[in-house]
Amino acid sequence: MANLDFLTSEEKEKVQQFMEITNTKCAETAHQLLSDSNWRLDSAIETFFIVSSIDAGEPSASDQSNSENNRNVGFVENIGESHDNIQEISAGYDSDWNASHTIREPLMTFSDQPVPDQLNNFITNFHERYCTSPDTTMPTFYTDTLQNAIDIAFGHENENLCRPLALFLNNEKSRHTENFIKSILCNTLVCEFLREKFVLFPWDTTEELNKERLFQMMIDSRMRAVCDELADFARSVDDFPVLVIMNRKRYSFEIISQFNWRSDVNEAFEGLHEAFDKFKHEQLVEISKEIERKKEREIFDQQRADYDASLQADLEKKKRKVENKVMEEKEKNVKEAKDKVQQEAEEEKVKEKEKEDQKIKILLSKLPMEPEASDPTCVTVQFRFPDGTQGSRRFLQSDSIQTMLDYLTTERYSPEQCRFFNSEFPRKDIMKCYDCHKNFGDVNWPKRETVWIVLN
């Protein structure tokens, strides 16, 4: 008897009743017919007798089924409609199963939704279809993109935290889907082991466009070799569903192991342990190789460093005298150049001072006499110098503003070195806001004003 431990107690009872009524010993056939009949016992039995009569080559499927029904009248007196109304079955159970099973909806319909949204729909449909009974455990599926699943599985800086990637590829058209999911994938021990040791990425390939989208995601994630292998595998619907365990070595991917309906739960559980052990072993081998490569690089780098140091020491020894002589000559030249620059600067400074003194002398000779404070036409300007000192000077209203600037130049605060602001708020730059050739009276200069002097 096939392993039907994944069925509920009620489903197991219906399988047993079917086998007793039809006098068949094939529990798998009973399960498949009941599953395709939505677990309606009368419909499953009726289909069985129709298929049996066709396989036996008898002239009338209806007569054969009626005969069988009469022999089992104690069990099936309430079987449904007349066989004359049943759709003709071409040949064999496989064709009948395929015809009835095509109505099963995919777990994930094709759309342009982002991958996380499609996977959330997959999980919702998966739970409603396969995980409603208390004896099934919902697997922990990864619900982001395939590339992110790869990064989570293999991208840890700490390689001890890396895990194999498990791809669960489903197809609702396969006759083995329900058996594999309920007996293996939803087994509590298998679920827990997958959750702790693997990154489980699901995808439904029932619709051809979804299968093509999966292959494109794999190609985009640099999994071309694995994609080609799965493309060959995916040509047969009944090879689904499949659980593919993968590893990444440096930048290439390989399949460690895979499980489908041919595996029972014990084989799958042991196989997952073996796959994980193989992954860790290959990881340790790769780590050991990397350590060895690192040691070799360190040895090479050390040898190269020793050689370079020895060569450099020889060069230093040979060139030390020449370099010392060059350094002394350079220092001498630098000192001479520095002294020369300093001397030229001092000479330039003396020339500038002489030039400034000459200019001040000329300006002093041209400055008008300071009027008396009692002169009604005079203006008084208070100066605030940059060093914090103050001073004042009286000018006639007929004097130009330039006269004030000339006076400040004689005090060694020339317009080339300073800016001059009045006491208004905001303060005005006198040289920008006034025509310096106009006199104080023309610009309505206040009788008393304060001028602030700021160095450039």
XYZ file of C-alpha atoms in Angstrom:
456
model
C 0.000 0.000 0.000
C 1.332 3.422 -0.957
C 2.381 5.845 1.768
C -0.746 7.947 2.458
C 0.246 9.244 5.878
C -0.263 12.799 4.657
C -4.044 12.260 4.370
C -6.485 13.219 7.080
C -8.313 10.494 8.991
C -11.534 11.202 7.055
C -9.695 10.956 3.721
C -8.038 7.697 4.773
C -11.467 6.259 5.681
C -12.823 7.148 2.220
C -9.807 5.502 0.571
C -10.493 2.324 2.581
C -14.196 2.362 1.646
C -13.330 2.848 -2.021
C -10.942 -0.127 -1.978
C -13.526 -2.371 -0.295
C -16.324 -1.380 -2.684
C -14.251 -1.658 -5.869
C -12.288 -4.690 -4.654
C -9.018 -2.974 -5.616
C -5.744 -3.175 -3.708
C -4.145 -0.060 -5.232
C -4.396 2.675 -2.615
C -2.681 5.196 -4.907
C -5.379 4.734 -7.564
C -8.053 5.124 -4.895
C -6.428 8.322 -3.633
C -6.061 9.818 -7.109
C -9.654 9.098 -8.127
C -11.029 10.446 -4.854
C -8.839 13.553 -5.065
C -9.964 14.245 -8.644
C -13.606 13.773 -7.576
C -13.222 16.322 -4.760
C -13.449 13.392 -2.321
C -16.975 12.423 -3.400
C -16.985 8.656 -2.913
C -19.906 7.911 -5.259
C -18.369 9.889 -8.139
C -14.949 8.250 -7.684
C -16.460 4.725 -7.705
C -18.521 5.521 -10.772
C -15.420 6.765 -12.624
C -13.494 3.644 -11.571
C -16.071 1.247 -13.062
C -16.281 3.262 -16.291
C -12.495 3.150 -16.738
C -12.434 -0.560 -15.838
C -15.047 -1.427 -18.460
C -13.140 0.460 -21.164
C -9.846 -1.219 -20.227
C -11.576 -4.658 -20.381
C -12.825 -3.953 -23.920
C -16.505 -4.557 -23.044
C -19.156 -3.076 -25.368
C -20.906 -0.896 -22.858
C -19.312 1.054 -20.076
C -22.771 1.674 -18.686
C -23.697 -2.033 -18.594
C -20.422 -2.937 -16.933
C -20.729 -0.261 -14.292
C -24.358 -1.211 -13.623
C -23.323 -4.836 -13.164
C -20.615 -3.844 -10.743
C -23.012 -1.583 -8.927
C -25.490 -4.428 -8.522
C -22.797 -6.590 -6.969
C -22.009 -3.812 -4.542
C -25.521 -2.499 -4.009
C -25.103 -2.554 -0.242
C -22.446 0.136 -0.525
C -23.382 2.301 -3.465
C -27.165 2.386 -3.768
C -27.037 6.178 -3.749
C -24.565 6.651 -6.609
C -25.397 9.767 -8.676
C -26.547 10.264 -12.245
C -26.964 7.590 -14.912
C -23.782 6.530 -16.669
C -25.381 7.488 -19.975
C -24.834 11.142 -18.998
C -21.152 10.730 -18.099
C -18.566 12.149 -20.504
C -16.879 9.430 -22.557
C -13.349 8.522 -21.398
C -10.983 7.841 -24.251
C -8.606 5.270 -22.742
C -6.880 4.477 -19.437
C -6.714 6.221 -16.105
C -3.935 8.667 -17.061
C -6.024 10.411 -19.703
C -8.976 10.622 -17.312
C -6.763 12.084 -14.595
C -5.255 14.689 -16.886
C -8.655 15.756 -18.182
C -10.077 16.236 -14.716
C -6.992 17.781 -13.207
C -6.615 20.666 -15.646
C -9.285 22.562 -13.739
C -6.985 22.952 -10.731
C -6.069 26.625 -10.358
C -2.373 27.657 -10.240
C -1.006 28.741 -6.875
C 0.276 31.864 -8.581
C -1.284 33.429 -11.657
C 0.921 35.321 -14.070
C 0.893 39.107 -13.753
C 3.223 42.081 -13.874
C 3.169 42.336 -10.078
C 6.496 42.588 -8.258
C 7.919 39.224 -7.226
C 7.176 39.731 -3.482
C 3.489 40.332 -4.258
C 3.295 37.213 -6.414
C 4.978 35.133 -3.720
C 2.552 36.402 -1.084
C -0.307 35.239 -3.323
C 1.464 31.892 -3.702
C 1.732 31.471 0.067
C -1.918 32.399 0.646
C -3.152 29.893 -1.942
C -0.682 27.244 -0.770
C -1.922 27.509 2.815
C -5.592 27.371 1.844
C -5.078 24.374 -0.419
C -2.600 22.237 1.504
C -2.201 23.402 5.105
C -5.710 23.630 6.549
C -5.568 20.298 8.396
C -3.839 20.124 11.805
C -1.424 17.377 10.723
C 0.301 19.608 8.124
C 2.925 22.282 8.800
C 3.227 25.425 6.704
C 6.760 25.785 5.255
C 8.662 29.020 5.838
C 8.997 30.434 2.329
C 11.232 33.376 1.414
C 9.043 36.129 -0.045
C 11.459 38.563 -1.701
C 13.266 38.451 -5.047
C 15.439 35.528 -6.147
C 18.532 37.753 -6.131
C 17.862 38.762 -2.525
C 17.357 35.106 -1.620
C 20.788 34.365 -3.119
C 22.325 37.243 -1.150
C 20.739 36.009 2.085
C 21.915 32.440 1.440
C 25.475 33.063 0.279
C 26.278 36.725 0.904
C 27.211 36.764 4.609
C 30.631 38.164 5.436
C 30.802 35.457 8.085
C 30.818 32.331 5.912
C 29.644 30.202 8.833
C 26.237 31.915 8.527
C 25.802 30.992 4.856
C 23.095 28.456 3.966
C 22.140 26.424 0.896
C 19.418 27.771 -1.376
C 16.366 25.505 -1.745
C 14.131 26.096 -4.788
C 10.633 24.621 -4.513
C 9.203 24.468 -8.036
C 5.529 23.520 -8.211
C 3.142 22.613 -11.019
C -0.540 22.077 -10.222
C -0.977 20.009 -13.407
C 1.208 17.236 -11.995
C -0.548 14.197 -10.538
C 2.061 14.063 -7.763
C 1.677 17.583 -6.402
C -0.645 16.926 -3.466
C 1.175 13.779 -2.355
C 4.609 15.442 -2.417
C 3.464 18.601 -0.655
C 1.465 16.956 2.112
C 3.763 14.005 2.782
C 7.150 15.697 2.361
C 7.170 19.475 2.089
C 4.594 20.010 4.873
C 6.105 17.382 7.158
C 6.941 19.011 10.496
C 10.524 17.711 10.654
C 11.214 18.668 7.049
C 9.712 22.149 7.558
C 11.771 22.805 10.676
C 14.990 21.618 9.058
C 14.375 23.740 5.953
C 13.592 26.779 8.108
C 16.771 26.444 10.202
C 19.289 25.353 7.577
C 18.085 26.604 4.178
C 16.669 29.631 2.374
C 13.476 28.265 0.775
C 12.419 30.133 -2.386
C 9.103 28.965 -3.959
C 7.714 29.375 -7.459
C 4.680 28.036 -9.300
C 5.255 26.991 -12.938
C 1.705 25.868 -13.725
C 1.371 28.766 -16.144
C 3.998 28.810 -18.894
C 4.595 32.556 -18.515
C 5.450 32.111 -14.839
C 7.957 29.412 -15.766
C 9.548 31.755 -18.308
C 9.699 34.526 -15.715
C 11.501 32.177 -13.304
C 14.074 31.254 -15.952
C 14.657 34.936 -16.740
C 15.176 35.700 -13.032
C 17.716 32.870 -12.861
C 19.575 34.183 -15.911
C 19.602 37.694 -14.427
C 21.086 36.196 -11.236
C 23.925 34.503 -13.191
C 22.423 31.021 -12.832
C 22.508 30.178 -16.548
C 23.870 26.616 -16.101
C 21.268 25.718 -13.472
C 18.561 27.368 -15.573
C 19.472 25.223 -18.599
C 19.392 22.074 -16.478
C 15.978 22.928 -15.040
C 14.666 23.878 -18.491
C 15.367 20.318 -19.664
C 13.781 18.936 -16.525
C 10.684 21.135 -16.824
C 9.588 19.537 -20.089
C 7.780 16.783 -18.163
C 4.872 17.985 -16.003
C 4.837 14.809 -13.917
C 8.410 15.404 -12.754
C 6.974 18.238 -10.667
C 6.939 19.280 -7.935
C 10.663 19.306 -7.200
C 12.826 20.617 -4.367
C 16.246 21.672 -5.705
C 19.153 22.266 -3.300
C 21.849 24.606 -4.604
C 25.286 25.859 -3.637
C 27.372 28.741 -4.941
C 31.107 28.278 -5.359
C 32.704 31.668 -5.743
C 30.628 32.971 -8.687
C 29.098 29.775 -10.134
C 26.071 27.780 -8.981
C 25.601 24.014 -8.839
C 22.809 21.648 -7.838
C 23.730 19.604 -4.757
C 20.591 17.495 -4.647
C 16.948 17.409 -5.677
C 13.804 15.635 -4.478
C 10.505 14.889 -6.209
C 7.543 12.519 -5.868
C 9.814 9.478 -6.146
C 11.247 10.282 -2.695
C 9.407 9.326 0.471
C 9.559 11.518 3.563
C 12.414 9.560 5.157
C 14.517 9.712 2.004
C 13.813 13.416 1.656
C 14.651 14.168 5.289
C 17.883 12.160 5.151
C 18.676 13.659 1.748
C 18.283 17.191 3.106
C 20.703 16.354 5.925
C 23.163 14.929 3.406
C 22.783 17.984 1.168
C 23.386 20.339 4.084
C 26.408 18.308 5.216
C 27.753 18.383 1.666
C 27.212 22.140 1.539
C 29.108 22.653 4.810
C 31.864 20.295 3.663
C 32.278 22.143 0.368
C 32.183 25.395 2.284
C 34.986 24.193 4.575
C 36.982 23.016 1.561
C 36.548 26.419 -0.070
C 37.488 28.182 3.169
C 40.579 25.962 3.463
C 41.548 26.772 -0.120
C 41.064 30.462 0.540
C 43.199 30.226 3.692
C 45.882 28.395 1.718
C 45.748 30.998 -1.044
C 45.976 33.726 1.571
C 49.014 32.072 3.163
C 50.675 31.730 -0.230
C 49.983 35.380 -0.968
C 51.372 36.368 2.428
C 54.528 34.302 1.849
C 54.967 35.804 -1.609
C 54.320 39.311 -0.314
C 56.827 38.783 2.507
C 59.478 37.461 0.136
C 58.868 40.363 -2.201
C 59.021 42.798 0.700
C 62.307 41.279 1.927
C 63.781 41.513 -1.566
C 62.619 45.087 -1.995
C 63.983 46.000 1.443
C 67.370 44.460 0.652
C 67.507 46.177 -2.711
C 66.501 49.460 -1.156
C 69.170 49.106 1.532
C 71.839 48.582 -1.109
C 70.647 51.600 -3.037
C 70.564 53.683 0.111
C 74.072 52.631 0.998
C 75.406 53.471 -2.462
C 73.601 56.782 -2.758
C 73.860 58.036 0.794
C 77.006 60.105 0.221
C 75.688 61.571 -3.002
C 72.332 62.351 -1.427
C 73.948 63.953 1.610
C 76.035 66.135 -0.654
C 73.017 67.037 -2.733
C 71.056 67.800 0.431
C 73.790 70.055 1.765
C 73.999 71.862 -1.558
C 70.240 72.167 -1.654
C 70.084 73.550 1.871
C 72.797 76.020 0.965
C 70.935 77.123 -2.136
C 67.675 77.369 -0.211
C 69.306 79.498 2.459
C 70.892 81.764 -0.123
C 67.615 82.085 -1.981
C 65.779 82.788 1.246
C 68.303 85.417 2.265
C 68.074 86.977 -1.157
C 64.279 87.064 -1.047
C 64.359 88.524 2.432
C 66.864 91.146 1.381
C 64.820 92.051 -1.677
C 61.691 92.255 0.443
C 63.382 94.561 2.891
C 64.670 96.699 0.073
C 61.213 96.759 -1.493
C 59.730 97.662 1.850
C 62.159 100.541 2.205
C 61.334 101.724 -1.300
C 57.616 101.492 -0.625
C 58.015 103.449 2.591
C 60.051 106.093 0.848
C 57.440 106.263 -1.887
C 54.659 106.495 0.675
C 56.531 109.166 2.629
C 56.972 111.165 -0.536
C 53.274 110.838 -1.338
C 52.319 111.880 2.196
C 54.648 114.845 1.967
C 52.987 115.989 -1.239
C 49.487 115.494 0.200
C 50.379 117.406 3.352
C 51.508 120.319 1.266
C 48.182 120.319 -0.580
C 45.857 119.826 2.389
C 43.895 122.983 3.282
C 44.291 124.402 6.752
C 41.999 122.973 9.383
C 39.274 125.569 10.069
C 38.485 126.843 13.519
C 35.746 125.103 15.478
C 33.859 128.395 15.583
C 33.668 128.552 11.785
C 29.977 128.061 10.922
C 30.862 126.358 7.625
C 33.015 123.640 9.119
C 32.164 119.949 9.563
C 33.754 117.796 12.232
C 34.643 114.176 11.453
C 35.423 111.711 14.234
C 37.657 108.841 13.080
C 37.730 105.354 14.605
C 40.949 103.648 13.524
C 41.474 99.853 13.180
C 43.820 99.733 16.189
C 41.044 101.081 18.456
C 42.345 104.634 18.678
C 40.304 107.678 17.742
C 40.977 111.005 16.137
C 39.122 113.945 14.625
C 39.580 116.603 11.969
C 37.566 119.628 10.868
C 36.913 120.436 7.221
C 35.103 123.227 5.455
C 31.837 122.398 3.738
C 33.488 123.620 0.570
C 36.225 120.972 0.910
C 35.817 117.823 -1.194
C 35.381 114.382 0.308
C 38.672 113.526 -1.394
C 40.292 116.039 0.986
C 39.241 113.815 3.892
C 40.628 110.734 2.121
C 43.910 112.562 1.490
C 44.073 113.425 5.167
C 43.563 109.751 6.103
C 46.290 108.794 3.640
C 48.676 111.113 5.492
C 47.754 109.164 8.614
C 48.806 106.012 6.648
C 45.236 104.743 6.025
C 45.111 105.015 2.270
C 42.049 103.956 0.179
C 44.175 101.201 -1.341
C 44.551 99.588 2.094
C 41.279 100.484 3.831
C 37.547 100.973 3.485
C 35.659 103.856 5.096
C 32.102 103.680 6.501
C 29.855 106.454 7.854
C 27.652 106.210 10.955
C 24.325 105.664 9.174
C 22.450 102.382 9.647
C 23.153 100.387 7.742
C 26.584 101.871 7.290
C 27.566 103.086 3.848
C 30.877 102.559 2.132
C 31.864 106.196 1.546
C 33.950 105.528 -1.547
C 31.096 103.584 -3.198
C 28.141 105.693 -2.096
C 29.561 109.200 -2.596
C 31.239 111.046 -5.399
C 34.520 111.869 -3.669
C 35.122 114.858 -5.939
C 32.057 116.622 -4.564
C 32.335 118.791 -1.476
C 30.687 118.116 1.852
C 28.024 120.731 1.247
C 26.981 119.179 -2.057
C 26.308 115.762 -0.467
C 24.613 117.222 2.645
C 27.337 115.895 4.890
C 26.319 116.145 8.593
C 27.926 118.816 10.732
C 29.254 116.038 12.951
C 29.971 112.582 11.578
C 31.866 109.472 12.605
C 33.900 107.532 10.048
C 34.920 103.910 10.701
C 38.152 102.731 9.098
C 38.448 99.013 8.260
C 41.578 97.371 6.871
C 41.166 95.324 3.689
